[in-house]
Amino acid sequence: MQRMTDNMRKRAGELMAEGKADRFLGWEKGSFWWQSPPVEIKEASQTERLIWDLFCTANLAKYLQQMQSLEGKTGVFVKGCDARGINRLVRDGAIDRDKVYLVGIPCPGMIDPDKVRELVGDGQVTIAPLEDGLSLQGPLGERKVTLDEVALDKCLLCRHPEPLGCDEVLEGKAREPFTGDIYEEVRELEELGSDERYDYWAEELSRCIRCYACRNVCPACNCVKCVFDMDQPNWLDGATNLANNQVYQLIRFMHVAGRCIDCGECERACPMGIPLRKLAAKVDKDVNELFGPFEAGLDPEEKLPLGTFDPNDPDSFE
């Protein structure tokens, strides 16, 4: 990790000195052991703030979109999911690819802080690399684990840990791509009866406080003005009840159908711990079954399943 951090700092400084980037977007160490939030580097003297560790989870695509009005070119360090998120935004015209310089980082997977807390307690934790895993030191003592034991669920199912479509990629080792069934949890829910499924989602969505964190962090939610921010028509009232929450989540996931890259940011940002990736996976599964195999974010010029007319598409409304 330290070697990659050093390479990032060096390369960011070089690219800014060469005029290939006017600023850089990456991650820095936060106030707590489990935080490595996004950071904007505005000049070469600030590159020491950059860091690469197992908590660089935040997807930088949406932050890059918010910087599109800046003059010059923005350099961005990207994991596999960041790169696919940027490809999505380029495809939607929300990011000008000519104003971006992408530096890829092969991703080993990121750590889920909650899994670490379950093993060594909730308090100050020190994580050290071992030859075959990690050493966790916390209030409950030391535990030696593999990365997969404490990795985020989304990382365990990642099919593209190598960043795609970058201008250059730093040397490093990515985790093995997942080749199994990414819809296993969806199939388990589908096997339940309709009443059981309704009860499951009613219980989960009743906890939603409609803070819109899932929308704000999502690379597929990039409308200039969101339908939920409009006065007319007014799709939702101010009440955070189950009916409004169901309308909000169902509309949002239909809007990102065929465009979700499964970066998991919606679920990670949710303060109520709602399993939003399951909803996203269900919609993605349906899109694949109805319109053929498709993965969003692999190509910035991709044709979207719900944005392309094909006379062979299913027409179930006859």
Coordinates of C-alpha atoms in Angstrom, one line a residue:
M1 CA 0.0 0.0 0.0
Q2 CA 2.8 2.4 0.8
R3 CA 4.5 1.7 -2.5
M4 CA 1.3 2.6 -4.4
T5 CA 0.8 5.7 -2.2
D6 CA 4.4 6.8 -3.2
N7 CA 3.7 6.1 -6.9
M8 CA 0.5 8.1 -6.8
R9 CA 2.1 11.1 -5.2
K10 CA 5.0 11.0 -7.6
R11 CA 2.9 10.5 -10.7
A12 CA 0.4 13.2 -9.7
G13 CA 3.3 15.7 -9.3
E14 CA 4.8 14.7 -12.7
L15 CA 1.5 15.0 -14.6
M16 CA 0.8 18.4 -13.1
A17 CA 4.3 19.6 -13.8
E18 CA 4.0 18.3 -17.4
G19 CA 0.7 20.2 -17.8
K20 CA -1.3 17.0 -18.4
A21 CA -3.5 17.8 -15.4
D22 CA -4.3 21.0 -13.6
R23 CA -5.5 19.3 -10.5
F24 CA -5.9 15.8 -9.1
L25 CA -8.7 13.9 -7.5
G26 CA -7.8 11.1 -5.1
W27 CA -8.1 10.1 -1.5
E28 CA -6.5 11.3 1.8
K29 CA -6.5 9.9 5.3
G30 CA -9.3 11.0 7.4
S31 CA -9.7 11.6 11.1
F32 CA -10.5 8.0 11.9
W33 CA -8.9 4.7 11.0
W34 CA -11.8 3.7 8.8
Q35 CA -11.9 7.0 6.8
S36 CA -10.1 7.8 3.5
P37 CA -12.3 10.5 1.9
P38 CA -11.9 12.2 -1.4
V39 CA -9.4 15.0 -1.8
E40 CA -8.7 17.6 -4.5
I41 CA -5.0 18.3 -5.0
K42 CA -4.7 21.8 -6.5
E43 CA -0.9 22.1 -6.8
A44 CA 2.0 19.8 -6.8
S45 CA 3.1 20.7 -3.3
Q46 CA -0.1 19.1 -2.0
T47 CA 0.5 15.6 -3.4
E48 CA 1.7 14.3 0.0
R49 CA -1.9 14.4 1.1
L50 CA -2.7 11.5 -1.3
I51 CA -3.0 8.0 0.1
W52 CA -3.9 4.5 -1.1
D53 CA -5.2 2.1 1.5
L54 CA -8.0 -0.4 2.0
F55 CA -10.5 2.4 2.9
C56 CA -10.3 4.3 -0.4
T57 CA -13.9 3.2 -1.0
A58 CA -15.5 6.4 -2.1
N59 CA -16.4 6.4 -5.8
L60 CA -14.9 9.5 -7.3
A61 CA -17.1 9.6 -10.4
K62 CA -19.8 11.9 -8.9
Y63 CA -17.1 14.2 -7.5
L64 CA -15.6 14.5 -10.9
Q65 CA -18.9 15.5 -12.4
Q66 CA -19.2 18.3 -10.0
M67 CA -15.8 19.6 -11.1
Q68 CA -16.7 19.8 -14.8
S69 CA -17.1 23.6 -14.7
L70 CA -13.5 24.1 -13.8
E71 CA -11.0 25.3 -16.4
G72 CA -8.4 22.8 -17.6
K73 CA -8.0 19.1 -17.2
T74 CA -8.6 17.1 -14.0
G75 CA -6.5 14.1 -13.2
V76 CA -8.3 11.3 -11.3
F77 CA -7.0 8.1 -9.6
V78 CA -9.6 5.4 -10.3
K79 CA -10.4 1.9 -9.1
G80 CA -12.4 -0.4 -11.3
C81 CA -15.7 0.9 -10.1
D82 CA -14.6 4.6 -10.3
A83 CA -13.6 4.0 -14.0
R84 CA -16.9 2.4 -14.9
G85 CA -18.8 5.2 -13.1
I86 CA -16.9 7.8 -15.1
N87 CA -17.6 5.8 -18.3
R88 CA -21.3 6.0 -17.4
L89 CA -21.1 9.7 -16.9
V90 CA -19.2 10.2 -20.2
R91 CA -21.9 8.2 -21.9
D92 CA -24.6 10.4 -20.5
G93 CA -22.8 13.6 -21.5
A94 CA -22.3 14.6 -17.9
I95 CA -18.5 14.4 -18.1
D96 CA -16.3 15.7 -21.0
R97 CA -13.7 12.9 -21.5
D98 CA -11.3 15.4 -23.0
K99 CA -11.1 17.3 -19.7
V100 CA -10.1 14.2 -17.7
Y101 CA -6.9 12.3 -17.3
L102 CA -7.5 8.9 -15.7
V103 CA -4.8 7.0 -13.8
G104 CA -5.9 3.5 -13.0
I105 CA -5.1 1.6 -9.8
P106 CA -5.6 -2.2 -9.7
C107 CA -7.9 -2.8 -6.8
P108 CA -7.5 -5.6 -4.2
G109 CA -10.9 -4.8 -2.7
M110 CA -11.8 -2.5 0.1
I111 CA -12.5 -3.2 3.8
D112 CA -15.9 -3.1 5.5
P113 CA -15.3 -1.3 8.8
D114 CA -18.4 -3.0 10.4
K115 CA -16.9 -6.4 9.7
V116 CA -13.7 -5.3 11.4
R117 CA -15.6 -4.0 14.4
E118 CA -17.4 -7.3 14.8
L119 CA -14.0 -9.0 15.1
V120 CA -11.9 -6.7 17.3
G121 CA -14.4 -4.2 18.8
D122 CA -15.6 -0.7 18.3
G123 CA -12.7 1.6 19.1
Q124 CA -9.3 2.5 17.8
V125 CA -8.1 -0.2 15.3
T126 CA -4.7 -0.8 13.7
I127 CA -4.5 -2.8 10.5
A128 CA -1.2 -4.2 9.4
P129 CA -0.5 -6.2 6.2
L130 CA 0.7 -9.8 6.5
E131 CA 2.1 -12.1 3.8
D132 CA -1.1 -14.0 3.6
G133 CA -3.7 -11.5 5.0
L134 CA -4.1 -8.8 7.6
S135 CA -3.5 -8.3 11.3
L136 CA -6.3 -6.5 13.1
Q137 CA -5.5 -5.0 16.5
G138 CA -8.4 -3.5 18.4
P139 CA -10.1 -3.3 21.9
L140 CA -10.9 -7.0 21.8
G141 CA -7.3 -8.0 20.9
E142 CA -5.6 -9.2 17.8
R143 CA -7.1 -11.2 14.9
K144 CA -5.4 -12.4 11.8
V145 CA -7.7 -12.6 8.8
T146 CA -7.7 -12.8 5.0
L147 CA -8.8 -9.7 3.2
D148 CA -12.0 -11.5 1.9
E149 CA -13.1 -12.0 5.5
V150 CA -13.4 -8.3 6.1
A151 CA -14.0 -7.0 2.5
L152 CA -17.1 -5.1 1.5
D153 CA -19.7 -7.4 0.0
K154 CA -19.7 -5.5 -3.2
C155 CA -15.9 -6.1 -3.6
L156 CA -16.4 -9.9 -3.1
L157 CA -18.7 -9.8 -6.2
C158 CA -16.6 -7.4 -8.3
R159 CA -16.2 -8.6 -11.9
H160 CA -13.9 -5.7 -12.9
P161 CA -11.2 -4.9 -10.3
E162 CA -8.9 -3.7 -13.1
P163 CA -9.8 -0.1 -14.1
L164 CA -11.0 0.1 -17.7
G165 CA -10.5 2.9 -20.3
C166 CA -7.7 4.7 -18.4
D167 CA -5.0 6.9 -19.9
E168 CA -2.5 4.9 -17.8
V169 CA -2.5 2.3 -15.1
L170 CA -0.1 2.1 -12.2
E171 CA 1.6 -1.2 -11.5
G172 CA -0.1 -3.2 -8.9
K173 CA -2.1 -6.4 -8.2
A174 CA -5.8 -6.5 -8.4
R175 CA -8.1 -9.1 -6.7
E176 CA -9.3 -12.0 -8.9
P177 CA -12.5 -11.1 -10.7
F178 CA -15.7 -12.7 -9.5
T179 CA -17.0 -15.2 -11.9
G180 CA -19.9 -16.7 -10.0
D181 CA -23.6 -15.9 -9.7
I182 CA -23.9 -12.2 -8.8
Y183 CA -27.7 -12.6 -8.4
E184 CA -27.7 -15.3 -5.7
E185 CA -29.3 -13.1 -3.1
V186 CA -31.9 -11.9 -5.6
R187 CA -32.9 -15.4 -6.4
E188 CA -33.3 -16.2 -2.8
L189 CA -35.7 -13.3 -2.4
E190 CA -37.5 -14.3 -5.6
E191 CA -38.2 -17.7 -4.2
L192 CA -40.3 -16.1 -1.4
G193 CA -44.0 -15.7 -1.7
S194 CA -45.3 -12.2 -2.8
D195 CA -46.5 -11.5 0.7
E196 CA -43.2 -12.4 2.2
R197 CA -41.3 -10.3 -0.3
Y198 CA -43.6 -7.3 0.5
D199 CA -43.1 -7.7 4.2
Y200 CA -39.4 -7.9 3.8
W201 CA -39.2 -4.7 1.7
A202 CA -41.8 -2.9 3.8
E203 CA -39.7 -3.5 6.9
E204 CA -36.5 -2.3 5.2
L205 CA -38.0 0.7 3.4
S206 CA -40.0 1.9 6.4
R207 CA -36.6 2.9 7.9
C208 CA -35.7 5.2 5.0
I209 CA -35.5 8.8 6.2
R210 CA -35.3 10.1 2.6
C211 CA -32.0 11.9 3.1
Y212 CA -31.2 11.3 -0.6
A213 CA -27.7 10.2 0.2
C214 CA -28.2 7.2 -2.2
R215 CA -29.2 9.5 -5.0
N216 CA -26.5 12.1 -4.4
V217 CA -23.6 9.6 -4.4
C218 CA -24.9 7.5 -7.3
P219 CA -22.9 7.8 -10.7
A220 CA -26.1 6.8 -12.5
C221 CA -28.2 9.6 -10.9
N222 CA -26.8 12.6 -12.8
C223 CA -29.8 14.6 -14.0
V224 CA -29.3 18.4 -13.9
K225 CA -32.6 18.6 -12.0
C226 CA -33.9 15.5 -10.2
V227 CA -37.5 14.6 -10.5
F228 CA -37.7 14.6 -6.7
D229 CA -36.5 18.2 -6.5
M230 CA -39.3 19.5 -8.8
D231 CA -42.3 21.4 -7.5
Q232 CA -44.5 20.4 -10.5
P233 CA -45.4 17.6 -10.7
N234 CA -44.8 16.9 -7.0
W235 CA -44.2 13.2 -6.8
L236 CA -43.6 13.1 -3.0
D237 CA -44.9 15.0 -0.1
G238 CA -42.7 15.8 3.0
A239 CA -43.8 12.7 5.0
T240 CA -41.3 9.9 5.4
N241 CA -43.8 7.1 5.5
L242 CA -43.7 3.7 3.8
A243 CA -45.8 4.8 0.8
N244 CA -43.6 7.7 0.0
N245 CA -40.4 5.7 0.6
Q246 CA -41.6 3.0 -1.8
V247 CA -42.4 5.5 -4.5
Y248 CA -39.0 7.1 -4.1
Q249 CA -36.9 4.0 -4.2
L250 CA -38.9 2.3 -7.0
I251 CA -38.7 5.4 -9.2
R252 CA -35.0 5.9 -8.5
F253 CA -34.1 2.3 -9.3
M254 CA -36.2 2.4 -12.5
H255 CA -34.4 5.6 -13.5
V256 CA -31.0 3.8 -13.1
A257 CA -32.1 0.5 -14.7
G258 CA -29.5 -0.6 -17.2
R259 CA -27.1 2.1 -15.9
C260 CA -26.2 0.8 -12.5
I261 CA -22.5 -0.3 -12.2
D262 CA -23.0 -2.0 -8.8
C263 CA -20.4 0.3 -7.1
G264 CA -22.4 -0.1 -3.9
E265 CA -22.2 3.6 -3.0
C266 CA -25.9 3.9 -2.4
E267 CA -25.9 1.1 0.2
R268 CA -22.7 2.4 1.8
A269 CA -24.0 5.9 2.1
C270 CA -27.3 4.9 3.6
P271 CA -27.3 5.9 7.3
M272 CA -30.1 3.4 7.9
G273 CA -28.3 0.3 6.6
I274 CA -31.0 -0.5 4.0
P275 CA -29.8 -3.2 1.5
L276 CA -30.2 -1.1 -1.6
R277 CA -27.8 -3.2 -3.7
K278 CA -30.4 -6.0 -3.6
L279 CA -33.0 -3.7 -5.2
A280 CA -30.4 -2.6 -7.8
A281 CA -29.4 -6.2 -8.5
K282 CA -33.0 -7.2 -9.0
V283 CA -33.6 -4.5 -11.6
D284 CA -30.2 -5.4 -13.3
K285 CA -31.2 -9.0 -13.4
D286 CA -34.5 -8.2 -15.1
V287 CA -32.8 -5.9 -17.6
N288 CA -30.4 -8.7 -18.5
E289 CA -33.2 -11.3 -18.9
L290 CA -35.4 -9.0 -21.0
F291 CA -32.9 -7.3 -23.2
G292 CA -29.9 -9.6 -23.2
P293 CA -26.5 -9.6 -21.4
F294 CA -25.3 -6.2 -20.5
E295 CA -22.9 -4.5 -18.0
A296 CA -23.0 -0.8 -17.6
G297 CA -19.8 1.3 -17.6
L298 CA -17.6 -1.0 -19.6
D299 CA -17.6 1.3 -22.7
P300 CA -18.3 5.1 -22.7
E301 CA -20.0 4.6 -26.1
E302 CA -22.2 1.7 -25.0
K303 CA -25.8 1.5 -26.2
L304 CA -28.1 1.4 -23.3
P305 CA -30.7 -1.4 -23.1
L306 CA -33.5 1.0 -22.3
G307 CA -32.2 3.7 -24.6
T308 CA -32.0 1.6 -27.8
F309 CA -35.0 0.5 -30.0
D310 CA -34.9 -3.1 -31.2
P311 CA -37.9 -4.7 -33.0
N312 CA -37.0 -7.9 -31.2
D313 CA -37.4 -6.5 -27.7
P314 CA -40.1 -8.1 -25.7
D315 CA -43.5 -6.4 -26.0
S316 CA -45.6 -7.7 -23.1
F317 CA -48.3 -5.0 -23.3
E318 CA -50.1 -6.5 -26.4

